Coordinates of C-alpha atoms in Angstrom, one line a residue:
Chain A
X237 CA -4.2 -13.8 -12.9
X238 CA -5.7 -11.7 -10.3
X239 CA -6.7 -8.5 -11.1
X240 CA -8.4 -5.5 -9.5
X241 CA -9.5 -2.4 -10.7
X242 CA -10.4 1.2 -9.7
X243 CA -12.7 2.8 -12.2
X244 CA -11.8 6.1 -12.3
X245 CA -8.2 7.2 -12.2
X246 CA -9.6 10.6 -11.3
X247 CA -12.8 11.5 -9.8
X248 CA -13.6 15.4 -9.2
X249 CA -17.0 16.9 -6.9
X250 CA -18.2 19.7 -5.3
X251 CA -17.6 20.1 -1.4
X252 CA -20.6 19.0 0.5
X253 CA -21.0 16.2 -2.1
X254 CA -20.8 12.4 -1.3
X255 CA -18.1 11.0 -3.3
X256 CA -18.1 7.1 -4.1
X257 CA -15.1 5.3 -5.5
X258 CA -15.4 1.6 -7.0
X259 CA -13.3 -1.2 -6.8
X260 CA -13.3 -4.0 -8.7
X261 CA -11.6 -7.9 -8.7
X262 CA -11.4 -10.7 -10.7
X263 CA -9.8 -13.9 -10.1
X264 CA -9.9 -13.8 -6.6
X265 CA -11.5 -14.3 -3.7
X266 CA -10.2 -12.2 -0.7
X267 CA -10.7 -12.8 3.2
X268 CA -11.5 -8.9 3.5
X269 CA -10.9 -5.4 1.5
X270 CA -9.1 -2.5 2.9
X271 CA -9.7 0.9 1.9
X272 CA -6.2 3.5 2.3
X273 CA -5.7 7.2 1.9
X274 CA -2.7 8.1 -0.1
X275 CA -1.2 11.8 -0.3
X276 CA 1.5 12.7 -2.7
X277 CA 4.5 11.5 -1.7
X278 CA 3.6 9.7 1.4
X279 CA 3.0 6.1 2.3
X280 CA -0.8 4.5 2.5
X281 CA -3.2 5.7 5.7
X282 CA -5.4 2.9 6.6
X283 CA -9.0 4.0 6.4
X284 CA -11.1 1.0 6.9
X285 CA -11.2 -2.6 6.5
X286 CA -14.0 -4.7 5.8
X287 CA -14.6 -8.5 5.8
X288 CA -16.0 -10.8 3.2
X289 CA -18.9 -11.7 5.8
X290 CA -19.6 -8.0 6.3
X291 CA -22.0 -6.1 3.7
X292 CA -21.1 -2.6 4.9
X293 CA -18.7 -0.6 7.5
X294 CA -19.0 2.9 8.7
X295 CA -16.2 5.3 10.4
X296 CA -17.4 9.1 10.6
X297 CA -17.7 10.2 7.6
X298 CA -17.0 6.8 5.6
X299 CA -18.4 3.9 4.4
X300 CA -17.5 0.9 2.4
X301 CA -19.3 -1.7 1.3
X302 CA -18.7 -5.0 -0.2
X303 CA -20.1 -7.3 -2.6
X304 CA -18.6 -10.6 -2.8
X305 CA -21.0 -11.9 -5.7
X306 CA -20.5 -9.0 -7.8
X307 CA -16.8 -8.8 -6.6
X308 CA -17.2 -4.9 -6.3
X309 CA -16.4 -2.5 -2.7
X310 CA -17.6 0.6 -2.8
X311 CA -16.2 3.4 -1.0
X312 CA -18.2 6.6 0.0
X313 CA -17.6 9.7 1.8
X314 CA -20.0 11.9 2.9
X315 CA -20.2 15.7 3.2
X316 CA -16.6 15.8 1.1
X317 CA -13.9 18.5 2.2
X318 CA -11.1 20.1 -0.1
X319 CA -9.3 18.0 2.7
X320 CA -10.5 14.7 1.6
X321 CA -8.5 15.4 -1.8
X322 CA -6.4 12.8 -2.1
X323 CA -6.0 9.3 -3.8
X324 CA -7.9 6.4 -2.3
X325 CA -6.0 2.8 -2.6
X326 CA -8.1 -0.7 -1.9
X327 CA -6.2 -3.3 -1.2
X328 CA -7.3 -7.0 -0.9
X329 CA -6.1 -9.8 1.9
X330 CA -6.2 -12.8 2.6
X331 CA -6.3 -14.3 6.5
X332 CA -2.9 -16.3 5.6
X333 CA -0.4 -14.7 8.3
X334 CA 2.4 -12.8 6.7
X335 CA 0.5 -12.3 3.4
X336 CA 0.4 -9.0 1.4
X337 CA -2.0 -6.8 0.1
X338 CA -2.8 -6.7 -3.5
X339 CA -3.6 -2.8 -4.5
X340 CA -5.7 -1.2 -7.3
X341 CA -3.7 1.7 -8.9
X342 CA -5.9 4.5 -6.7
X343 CA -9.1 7.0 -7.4
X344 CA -7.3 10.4 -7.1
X345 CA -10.3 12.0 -5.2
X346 CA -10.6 16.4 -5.8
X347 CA -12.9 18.5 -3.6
X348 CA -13.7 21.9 -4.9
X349 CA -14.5 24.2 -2.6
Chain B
X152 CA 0.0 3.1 18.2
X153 CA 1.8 1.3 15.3
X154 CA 4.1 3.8 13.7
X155 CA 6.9 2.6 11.1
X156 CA 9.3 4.7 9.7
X157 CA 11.7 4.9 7.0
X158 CA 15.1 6.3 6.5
X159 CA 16.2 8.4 4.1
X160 CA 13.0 10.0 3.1
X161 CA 14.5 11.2 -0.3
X162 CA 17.9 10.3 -1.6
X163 CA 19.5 11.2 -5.0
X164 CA 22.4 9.1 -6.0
X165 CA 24.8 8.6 -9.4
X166 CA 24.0 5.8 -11.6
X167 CA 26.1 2.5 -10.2
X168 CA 26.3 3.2 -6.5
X169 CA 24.4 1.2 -4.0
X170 CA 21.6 2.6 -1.7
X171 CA 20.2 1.7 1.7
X172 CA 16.7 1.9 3.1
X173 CA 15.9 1.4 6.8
X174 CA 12.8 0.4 7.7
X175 CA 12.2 0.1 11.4
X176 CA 9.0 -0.3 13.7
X177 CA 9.0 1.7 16.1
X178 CA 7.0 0.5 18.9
X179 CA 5.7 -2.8 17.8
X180 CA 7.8 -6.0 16.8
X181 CA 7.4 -7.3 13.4
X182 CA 8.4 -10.8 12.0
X183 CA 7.2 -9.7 8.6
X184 CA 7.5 -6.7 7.0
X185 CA 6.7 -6.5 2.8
X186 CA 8.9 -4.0 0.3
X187 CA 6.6 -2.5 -2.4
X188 CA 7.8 -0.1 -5.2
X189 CA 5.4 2.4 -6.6
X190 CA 6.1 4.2 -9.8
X191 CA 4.0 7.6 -10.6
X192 CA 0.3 6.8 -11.0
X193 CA 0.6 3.6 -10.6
X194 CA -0.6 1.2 -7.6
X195 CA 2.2 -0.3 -5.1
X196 CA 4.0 -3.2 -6.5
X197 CA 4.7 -5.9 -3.9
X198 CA 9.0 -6.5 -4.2
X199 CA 9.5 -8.8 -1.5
X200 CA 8.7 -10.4 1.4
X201 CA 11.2 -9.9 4.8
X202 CA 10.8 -12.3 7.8
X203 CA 13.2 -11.7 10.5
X204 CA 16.0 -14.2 10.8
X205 CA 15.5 -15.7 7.7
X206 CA 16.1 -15.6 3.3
X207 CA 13.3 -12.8 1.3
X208 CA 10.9 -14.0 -0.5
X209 CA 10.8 -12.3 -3.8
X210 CA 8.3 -11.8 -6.2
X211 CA 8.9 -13.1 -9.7
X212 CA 11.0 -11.0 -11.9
X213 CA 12.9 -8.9 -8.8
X214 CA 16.1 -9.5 -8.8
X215 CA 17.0 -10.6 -5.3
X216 CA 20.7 -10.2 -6.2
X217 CA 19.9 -6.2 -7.5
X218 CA 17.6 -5.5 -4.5
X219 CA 19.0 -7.3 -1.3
X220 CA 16.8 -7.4 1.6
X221 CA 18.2 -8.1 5.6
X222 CA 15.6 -8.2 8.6
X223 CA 18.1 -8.2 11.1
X224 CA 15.7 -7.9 13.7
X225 CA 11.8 -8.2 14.6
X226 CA 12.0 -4.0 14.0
X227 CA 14.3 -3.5 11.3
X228 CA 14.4 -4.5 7.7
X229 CA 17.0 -2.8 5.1
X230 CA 16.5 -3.0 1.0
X231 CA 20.1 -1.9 -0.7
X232 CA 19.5 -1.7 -4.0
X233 CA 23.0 -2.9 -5.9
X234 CA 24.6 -1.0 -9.0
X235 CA 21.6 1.3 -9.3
X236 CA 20.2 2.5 -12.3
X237 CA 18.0 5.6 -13.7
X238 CA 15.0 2.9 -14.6
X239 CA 15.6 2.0 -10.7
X240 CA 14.2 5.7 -9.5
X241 CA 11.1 4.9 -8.3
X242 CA 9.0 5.5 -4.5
X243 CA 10.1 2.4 -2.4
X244 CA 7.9 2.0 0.4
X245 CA 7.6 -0.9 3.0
X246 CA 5.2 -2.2 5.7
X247 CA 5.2 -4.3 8.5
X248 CA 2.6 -6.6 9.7
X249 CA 1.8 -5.7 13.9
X250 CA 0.2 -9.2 15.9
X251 CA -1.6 -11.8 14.7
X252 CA -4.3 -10.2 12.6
X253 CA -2.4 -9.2 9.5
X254 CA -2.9 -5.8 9.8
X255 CA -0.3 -3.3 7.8
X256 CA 1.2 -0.8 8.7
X257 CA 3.5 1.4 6.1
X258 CA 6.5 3.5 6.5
X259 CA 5.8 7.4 5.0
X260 CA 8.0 5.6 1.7
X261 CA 11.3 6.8 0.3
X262 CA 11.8 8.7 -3.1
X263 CA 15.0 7.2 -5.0
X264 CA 16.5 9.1 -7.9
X265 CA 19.3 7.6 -10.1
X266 CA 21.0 10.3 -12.1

């Protein structure tokens, strides 16, 4: 069965600090990986979303890359705020219209100040 | 913008009532909009499938007769979930699917709690 995994259920760095959450799948071989922001209590943010044929993506302050032979996305953000703190979701597609996303259970991301 | 929203944010009922959630796009049209249930730490669990004008598509073991899905139209889709239950209390959030590309957009979610 498919499966996908975010290492670290929790994942704690100073401010100023790049942080990098890992995503990981087996089973599976998605048409793109999508990266969301979720605070508590709230419903996903889409962040970014990056295709199979694309090695990396940048927006601002983040970027995600994407691995398909070692099945793996990485997601980093650079110069981290005590506003980035949150929990980061990926999510994997496929093109298939009207498909939906399989999610990894989230990073929960702190920023010390 | 794609904004979808859901209604009642938070709602606290008695165990064996029935509860309503409204999920509507607001300025987009949507022919398929997905249920997910999320349950603390945990990732969001796909319920259901909704494509205006026509039957859910459920995922296996929801029970489509406990969790009852109508997309009346191409921006609303309601979940009442029947005879509800304490192990039913859980984050219920949907999403709905804007043009041709498959991008999602969710609603902010709905916290259910079955006393």
């Amino acid at each position: 069965s498919q499966k996908i995994e975010q290492n670290s259920e929790a994942l704690n760095i100073q401010e100023g600090k790049t942080a990098t959450l890992t995503c990981n799948y087996t089973n599976y071989s998605p048409a793109y990986l999508q990266w969301y922001r979720q605070d508590p209590g709230r419903g996903p943010v889409f962040l970014l979303l990056i295709r199979e044929n694309e090695k990396e993506k940048r927006k601002e302050r983040l970027k995600v890359t994407f691995d398909t032979t070692l099945k793996q996305s990485l997601f980093h953000i650079t110069a981290s705020q005590p506003a980035d703190s949150a929990t980061y979701l990926c999510a994997l597609g496929e093109d298939q219209a009207g498909t939906a996303l399989i999610f990894g259970k989230g990073t929960t991301l702190s920023v010390s100040s | 913008g794609a904004v979808v929203s859901q209604h009642p944010s938070r709602v606290i009922c008695k165990s064996g009532t029935s509860v309503k959630i409204e999920c509507r796009s607001l300025d987009f049209q949507a022919t398929t909009m997905f249920w997910y249930r999320q349950f603390p730490k945990q990732s969001l669990m796909l319920m259901a499938t909704s494509n205006e004008g026509s039957k859910a598509t459920y995922e296996q073991g929801v029970e489509k007769d406990k969790f009852l899905i109508n997309h009346a139209s191409l921006t609303l889709s309601t979940l009442t979930v029947t005879s509800a239950h304490p192990e039913d209390s859980s984050f219920y959030i949907c999403s709905a699917i804007k043009g041709g590309d498959n991008e999602q957009f969710f609603g902010p979610g709905t916290r259910l709690t079955v006393l």
